[in-house]
Coordinates of N, CA and C in Angstrom, one line a residue:
M296 N 12.2 17.8 17.0 CA 11.8 17.4 15.7 C 11.0 16.5 15.3
A297 N 9.9 16.7 14.5 CA 8.9 15.6 14.2 C 9.3 14.6 13.1
T298 N 8.9 13.8 13.2 CA 9.2 12.5 12.0 C 7.8 12.0 11.8
I299 N 7.7 12.1 10.3 CA 6.4 11.5 10.0 C 6.6 10.5 9.0
H300 N 6.2 9.1 9.1 CA 6.4 8.1 8.5 C 5.2 7.4 7.8
R301 N 5.0 7.3 6.8 CA 4.1 6.6 5.6 C 4.7 5.4 5.1
E302 N 3.8 4.5 4.9 CA 4.6 3.2 4.6 C 3.2 2.6 3.9
F303 N 3.1 2.2 2.5 CA 1.8 1.3 2.2 C 2.6 0.6 0.8
E304 N 1.7 -0.4 0.6 CA 1.9 -1.6 -0.3 C 1.1 -0.9 -1.6
L305 N 1.7 -1.3 -2.8 CA 1.4 -0.9 -4.3 C 1.4 -2.4 -4.9
A306 N 0.2 -2.3 -6.0 CA 0.2 -3.5 -6.8 C 1.0 -3.2 -8.0
A307 N 2.1 -3.0 -7.7 CA 3.2 -2.4 -9.0 C 4.5 -2.9 -8.5
S308 N 5.3 -3.4 -9.4 CA 6.6 -4.0 -9.2 C 7.6 -2.8 -8.4
A309 N 8.5 -3.3 -7.6 CA 9.6 -2.6 -7.1 C 10.1 -1.6 -8.2
A310 N 10.6 -2.5 -9.3 CA 11.1 -1.8 -10.4 C 10.3 -0.7 -10.8
Q311 N 9.0 -0.9 -11.5 CA 8.1 0.2 -11.9 C 8.2 1.2 -11.1
V312 N 7.8 1.0 -9.7 CA 7.5 2.1 -8.6 C 9.1 2.9 -8.7
W313 N 10.3 2.4 -8.9 CA 11.4 3.0 -8.5 C 11.8 3.9 -9.8
D314 N 11.5 3.2 -10.9 CA 11.5 4.0 -12.3 C 10.8 5.2 -12.3
A315 N 9.5 5.5 -11.6 CA 8.8 6.8 -11.5 C 9.5 7.4 -10.3
L316 N 9.7 6.8 -9.3 CA 10.4 7.9 -8.2 C 11.6 8.3 -8.2
R317 N 12.4 7.7 -9.2 CA 14.1 8.2 -9.5 C 13.8 9.2 -10.4
D318 N 12.7 9.6 -11.0 CA 13.0 10.6 -12.3 C 12.6 11.8 -11.5
F319 N 13.5 12.4 -10.9 CA 13.3 13.7 -10.1 C 12.4 14.7 -11.0
R320 N 12.6 15.1 -12.1 CA 12.1 16.1 -12.9 C 10.9 15.7 -13.3
A321 N 10.2 14.7 -13.1 CA 8.9 14.3 -13.7 C 8.0 13.8 -12.7
V322 N 8.3 14.2 -11.4 CA 7.4 13.5 -10.6 C 5.8 14.1 -10.5
H323 N 5.7 15.2 -11.0 CA 4.3 15.7 -11.4 C 3.7 14.9 -12.3
Q324 N 4.4 14.1 -13.0 CA 3.6 13.3 -14.6 C 4.1 12.1 -14.0
R325 N 4.7 11.6 -13.4 CA 4.9 10.2 -13.2 C 4.6 9.6 -11.8
L326 N 4.9 10.2 -10.9 CA 4.7 9.8 -9.7 C 3.2 10.2 -8.7
A327 N 3.0 11.4 -8.8 CA 2.0 12.1 -8.2 C 1.0 13.1 -8.9
P328 N 0.8 12.7 -9.9 CA -0.2 13.8 -10.9 C -1.5 14.1 -10.1
G329 N -1.8 15.3 -10.3 CA -3.1 15.8 -9.5 C -3.0 16.4 -8.4
F330 N -2.1 15.2 -7.4 CA -1.6 16.3 -6.1 C -0.5 17.3 -6.5
L331 N 0.4 16.9 -7.5 CA 1.3 18.1 -8.1 C 0.8 18.3 -9.4
T332 N 0.9 19.5 -9.6 CA 0.4 20.2 -10.6 C 1.4 20.7 -11.4
G333 N 2.6 20.9 -11.3 CA 3.6 21.4 -12.0 C 5.1 21.2 -11.1
C334 N 6.1 21.1 -12.2 CA 7.5 21.0 -11.8 C 8.3 21.6 -12.7
R335 N 9.4 22.4 -12.2 CA 10.3 23.2 -13.0 C 11.7 23.0 -12.3
I336 N 12.7 22.8 -12.9 CA 14.1 22.9 -12.3 C 14.7 24.2 -12.4
D337 N 15.4 24.6 -11.3 CA 16.2 25.8 -11.2 C 17.4 25.6 -11.4
E338 N 18.3 26.8 -11.5 CA 19.9 26.7 -11.8 C 20.6 25.7 -11.1
E339 N 20.3 25.5 -9.9 CA 21.1 24.8 -9.0 C 20.4 23.1 -8.7
G340 N 19.7 22.9 -9.9 CA 19.2 21.6 -9.8 C 17.9 21.1 -9.1
A341 N 17.5 22.3 -8.1 CA 16.4 21.9 -7.4 C 15.2 21.9 -8.2
R342 N 14.0 21.1 -7.6 CA 12.7 21.3 -8.4 C 12.0 22.2 -7.5
I343 N 11.2 22.8 -8.3 CA 10.2 23.7 -7.9 C 8.9 23.1 -8.1
L344 N 8.3 22.8 -7.1 CA 6.9 21.9 -7.2 C 5.7 22.7 -6.8
D345 N 4.5 22.8 -7.7 CA 3.4 23.4 -7.5 C 2.4 22.3 -7.1
F346 N 1.6 22.4 -6.1 CA 0.8 21.4 -5.2 C -0.5 22.0 -5.8
S347 N -1.4 20.9 -5.7 CA -2.9 21.0 -6.0 C -3.4 22.2 -5.0
N348 N -3.2 22.4 -3.7 CA -3.4 23.2 -3.0 C -2.9 24.4 -3.0
G349 N -2.3 24.9 -4.1 CA -1.7 26.0 -4.1 C -0.3 26.3 -3.4
S350 N 0.1 25.4 -2.7 CA 1.5 25.4 -2.2 C 2.5 25.3 -3.1
V351 N 3.8 26.1 -2.8 CA 5.0 25.8 -3.8 C 6.0 25.3 -2.8
A352 N 6.7 24.4 -3.2 CA 7.9 23.9 -2.5 C 9.1 24.0 -3.3
R353 N 10.4 24.2 -3.0 CA 11.7 24.1 -3.6 C 12.5 23.0 -2.8
E354 N 12.7 21.6 -3.7 CA 13.2 20.8 -3.0 C 14.7 20.0 -4.1
L355 N 15.6 20.3 -3.0 CA 16.9 19.9 -3.5 C 17.5 18.4 -3.4
P356 N 17.7 17.8 -4.4 CA 17.8 16.5 -4.2 C 19.2 16.4 -3.4
V357 N 19.3 15.2 -2.3 CA 20.4 14.9 -1.5 C 21.1 13.8 -1.9
S358 N 20.2 12.7 -2.7 CA 20.8 11.4 -3.1 C 19.7 10.9 -3.6
I359 N 20.2 10.0 -4.9 CA 19.4 9.1 -5.4 C 20.5 7.8 -5.6
D360 N 19.8 6.6 -5.0 CA 20.8 5.6 -4.6 C 19.9 4.4 -5.5
E361 N 20.7 4.1 -6.4 CA 20.1 3.1 -7.5 C 20.2 1.8 -6.6
S362 N 21.2 1.1 -6.0 CA 21.0 0.1 -5.5 C 20.1 -0.1 -4.2
L363 N 19.9 0.9 -3.7 CA 18.8 0.8 -2.4 C 17.2 1.1 -2.7
R364 N 17.4 2.0 -4.3 CA 16.0 2.2 -4.6 C 15.5 3.3 -3.6
R365 N 16.5 4.2 -3.4 CA 16.0 5.4 -2.4 C 16.4 6.6 -2.6
I366 N 15.5 7.7 -2.4 CA 15.7 9.0 -2.9 C 15.8 10.0 -1.5
A367 N 16.6 10.7 -1.6 CA 16.6 11.6 -0.3 C 16.6 13.2 -0.9
Y368 N 15.9 14.2 -0.1 CA 15.9 15.6 -0.7 C 15.5 16.4 0.5
T369 N 15.7 17.6 0.2 CA 15.3 18.6 1.4 C 14.3 19.7 0.9
V370 N 13.7 20.5 1.7 CA 13.0 21.7 1.2 C 13.7 22.7 1.6
T371 N 14.0 23.7 0.7 CA 14.8 24.9 1.2 C 14.0 26.0 0.9
G372 N 14.3 27.1 1.5 CA 13.7 28.3 1.3 C 12.2 28.3 1.5
S373 N 11.8 27.8 3.0 CA 10.6 27.9 3.5 C 10.2 28.2 4.6
R374 N 9.1 28.2 5.2 CA 8.9 28.3 6.9 C 9.5 27.5 7.7
M375 N 10.0 26.2 7.2 CA 10.8 25.2 8.1 C 12.0 25.6 8.3
R376 N 12.3 25.2 9.4 CA 14.0 25.5 10.0 C 14.5 24.4 9.4
H377 N 13.9 23.3 9.2 CA 14.5 22.1 9.0 C 13.7 20.9 8.1
H378 N 14.1 20.6 7.2 CA 13.5 19.5 6.4 C 14.3 18.5 5.6
H379 N 13.8 17.2 5.8 CA 14.7 16.1 5.4 C 13.8 15.0 5.1
A380 N 13.6 14.6 3.7 CA 12.9 13.3 3.6 C 13.7 12.2 2.7
S381 N 13.0 11.1 2.9 CA 13.5 10.1 1.9 C 12.3 9.1 1.3
A382 N 12.7 8.6 0.6 CA 11.3 7.6 0.1 C 12.2 6.4 -0.6
Q383 N 12.0 5.5 -0.4 CA 12.5 4.0 -0.5 C 11.5 2.8 -1.0
V384 N 12.0 2.4 -2.2 CA 10.9 1.4 -2.5 C 11.4 -0.4 -2.3
F385 N 10.7 -1.2 -1.6 CA 11.2 -2.5 -1.6 C 10.2 -3.6 -2.2
D386 N 10.9 -4.7 -2.6 CA 10.2 -5.4 -3.3 C 9.4 -6.2 -2.6
A387 N 7.9 -6.4 -2.5 CA 7.0 -7.2 -1.8 C 6.5 -8.4 -2.5
G388 N 7.1 -9.1 -3.2 CA 6.6 -10.0 -3.9 C 6.3 -9.8 -5.4
E389 N 5.7 -10.9 -6.1 CA 5.5 -10.6 -7.5 C 4.6 -9.6 -8.1
G390 N 4.9 -8.6 -8.4 CA 4.1 -7.4 -9.2 C 3.7 -6.5 -8.0
R391 N 4.3 -6.4 -6.8 CA 4.1 -5.9 -5.5 C 5.1 -5.2 -5.2
S392 N 5.2 -4.1 -4.2 CA 6.2 -3.3 -3.6 C 5.5 -2.6 -2.3
R393 N 6.6 -2.2 -1.6 CA 6.4 -1.6 -0.5 C 7.0 -0.1 -0.3
F394 N 6.4 1.0 -0.1 CA 6.7 2.0 -0.3 C 7.1 2.8 1.0
V395 N 8.3 3.3 1.4 CA 8.3 3.9 2.8 C 8.9 5.2 2.4
W396 N 8.1 6.4 3.2 CA 8.5 7.7 2.9 C 8.6 8.1 4.5
I397 N 9.8 8.8 4.5 CA 10.0 9.5 5.8 C 10.5 10.9 5.8
T398 N 9.7 11.8 6.6 CA 10.3 13.0 6.7 C 10.4 13.6 8.1
D399 N 11.4 14.2 8.2 CA 11.9 14.8 9.6 C 11.6 16.2 9.3
V400 N 11.0 17.1 10.2 CA 10.8 18.7 9.8 C 10.8 19.3 11.4
L401 N 11.2 20.5 11.4 CA 11.2 21.5 12.5 C 10.6 22.8 11.7
P402 N 9.7 23.5 12.4 CA 9.2 23.2 14.0 C 8.3 22.0 13.8
D403 N 8.0 21.4 15.1 CA 7.1 20.3 15.2 C 5.5 20.9 15.0
E404 N 5.4 22.1 14.9 CA 3.9 22.5 14.8 C 3.6 22.4 13.3
L405 N 4.6 22.2 12.5 CA 4.5 22.1 10.9 C 3.9 20.4 10.7
A406 N 4.1 19.7 11.6 CA 4.1 18.3 11.3 C 2.6 17.8 11.0
P407 N 1.5 18.4 11.5 CA 0.1 17.9 11.1 C -0.2 18.5 9.4
D408 N 0.4 19.4 9.3 CA 0.2 20.1 7.9 C 0.9 19.3 6.9
I409 N 2.3 18.7 7.2 CA 3.0 18.0 6.3 C 2.5 16.7 6.4
A410 N 2.0 15.9 7.3 CA 1.6 14.6 7.4 C 0.4 14.8 6.5
G411 N -0.5 15.7 6.5 CA -1.6 15.7 5.7 C -1.2 15.5 4.0
M412 N -0.2 16.4 3.9 CA 0.1 16.3 2.3 C 0.7 15.3 2.1
M413 N 1.4 14.5 2.9 CA 2.0 13.3 2.8 C 0.8 12.3 2.4
D414 N -0.2 12.4 3.1 CA -1.4 11.3 3.0 C -2.0 11.4 1.5
E415 N -2.2 13.0 1.0 CA -2.6 13.0 0.0 C -1.5 12.7 -1.2
G416 N -0.3 12.9 -1.1 CA 0.7 12.5 -1.8 C 0.6 10.9 -2.1
A417 N 0.6 10.2 -1.2 CA 0.5 8.6 -1.1 C -0.6 8.2 -1.9
A418 N -1.8 8.8 -1.8 CA -2.9 8.4 -2.5 C -2.8 8.8 -3.8
A419 N -1.9 9.6 -4.3 CA -2.1 9.8 -5.7 C -0.9 9.3 -6.4
M420 N 0.1 8.8 -5.5 CA 1.3 7.7 -6.1 C 0.3 6.6 -6.2
K421 N -0.4 5.7 -5.2 CA -1.2 4.7 -5.1 C -1.7 4.8 -6.5
K422 N -2.6 5.8 -7.0 CA -3.8 5.9 -7.8 C -2.8 5.6 -9.3
K423 N -1.8 6.3 -9.1 CA -1.1 6.6 -10.5 C -0.2 5.2 -10.9
L424 N 0.5 5.0 -9.9 CA 1.4 3.7 -9.9 C 0.8 2.4 -10.2
E425 N -0.3 2.2 -9.6 CA -1.1 0.9 -9.9 C -1.9 1.0 -11.2
A426 N -2.3 2.4 -11.6 CA -3.0 2.0 -13.0 C -1.9 1.9 -14.0
E427 N -0.6 2.6 -13.9 CA 0.5 2.6 -14.8 C 0.8 1.0 -14.8
A428 N 0.8 0.1 -13.8 CA 1.2 -1.2 -13.6 C 0.2 -2.1 -14.3
Q429 N -1.3 -1.7 -14.1 CA -2.0 -2.2 -14.7 C -2.3 -2.0 -16.2
K430 N -1.9 -1.0 -16.7 CA -1.9 -0.8 -18.0 C -0.7 -1.7 -18.8
S431 N 0.5 -1.7 -18.1 CA 1.7 -2.4 -18.5 C 1.4 -4.2 -18.6
S432 N 0.7 -4.4 -17.7 CA 0.4 -5.9 -17.5 C -0.7 -6.3 -18.3
S433 N -1.6 -5.3 -18.7 CA -2.6 -5.8 -19.8 C -2.2 -5.5 -21.5
G434 N -0.9 -5.1 -21.6 CA -0.4 -4.9 -22.8 C -0.6 -3.5 -23.6
R435 N -1.6 -2.7 -22.7 CA -1.8 -1.3 -23.2 C -0.5 -0.5 -23.0
P436 N -0.3 0.4 -23.9 CA 0.9 1.3 -23.8 C 0.5 2.2 -22.6
T437 N 1.8 2.6 -22.0 CA 1.7 3.3 -20.9 C 1.7 4.9 -20.9

């Protein structure tokens, strides 16, 4: 099983980042717009995500832990035999946070593709979340 780990710092508070991350239904608007182009919720509560590269994924929430600022989900109905991912936000000082995103996937051969998508997603998150933090610190509406 391949494990893909991404970790990056953000110029946004952990509370701001967590507020966007935990909003499972608005990930395409609040967390990674541009990388994600659409999101709809199915009858089982899974989110069907449209990616900018044309991919579509069905992500079923596993847990949303408010005390740990951690979300876990799994992709179902795809060419992957196994997928589990978690994303967690940590405080990194005043107005800063650290984002940790881990994905386990089978088969291993899919890891480079998933890693590339995680890199694009991380870049979109950093852009969006830091822009929102900048707006809120300047007093402009978000």
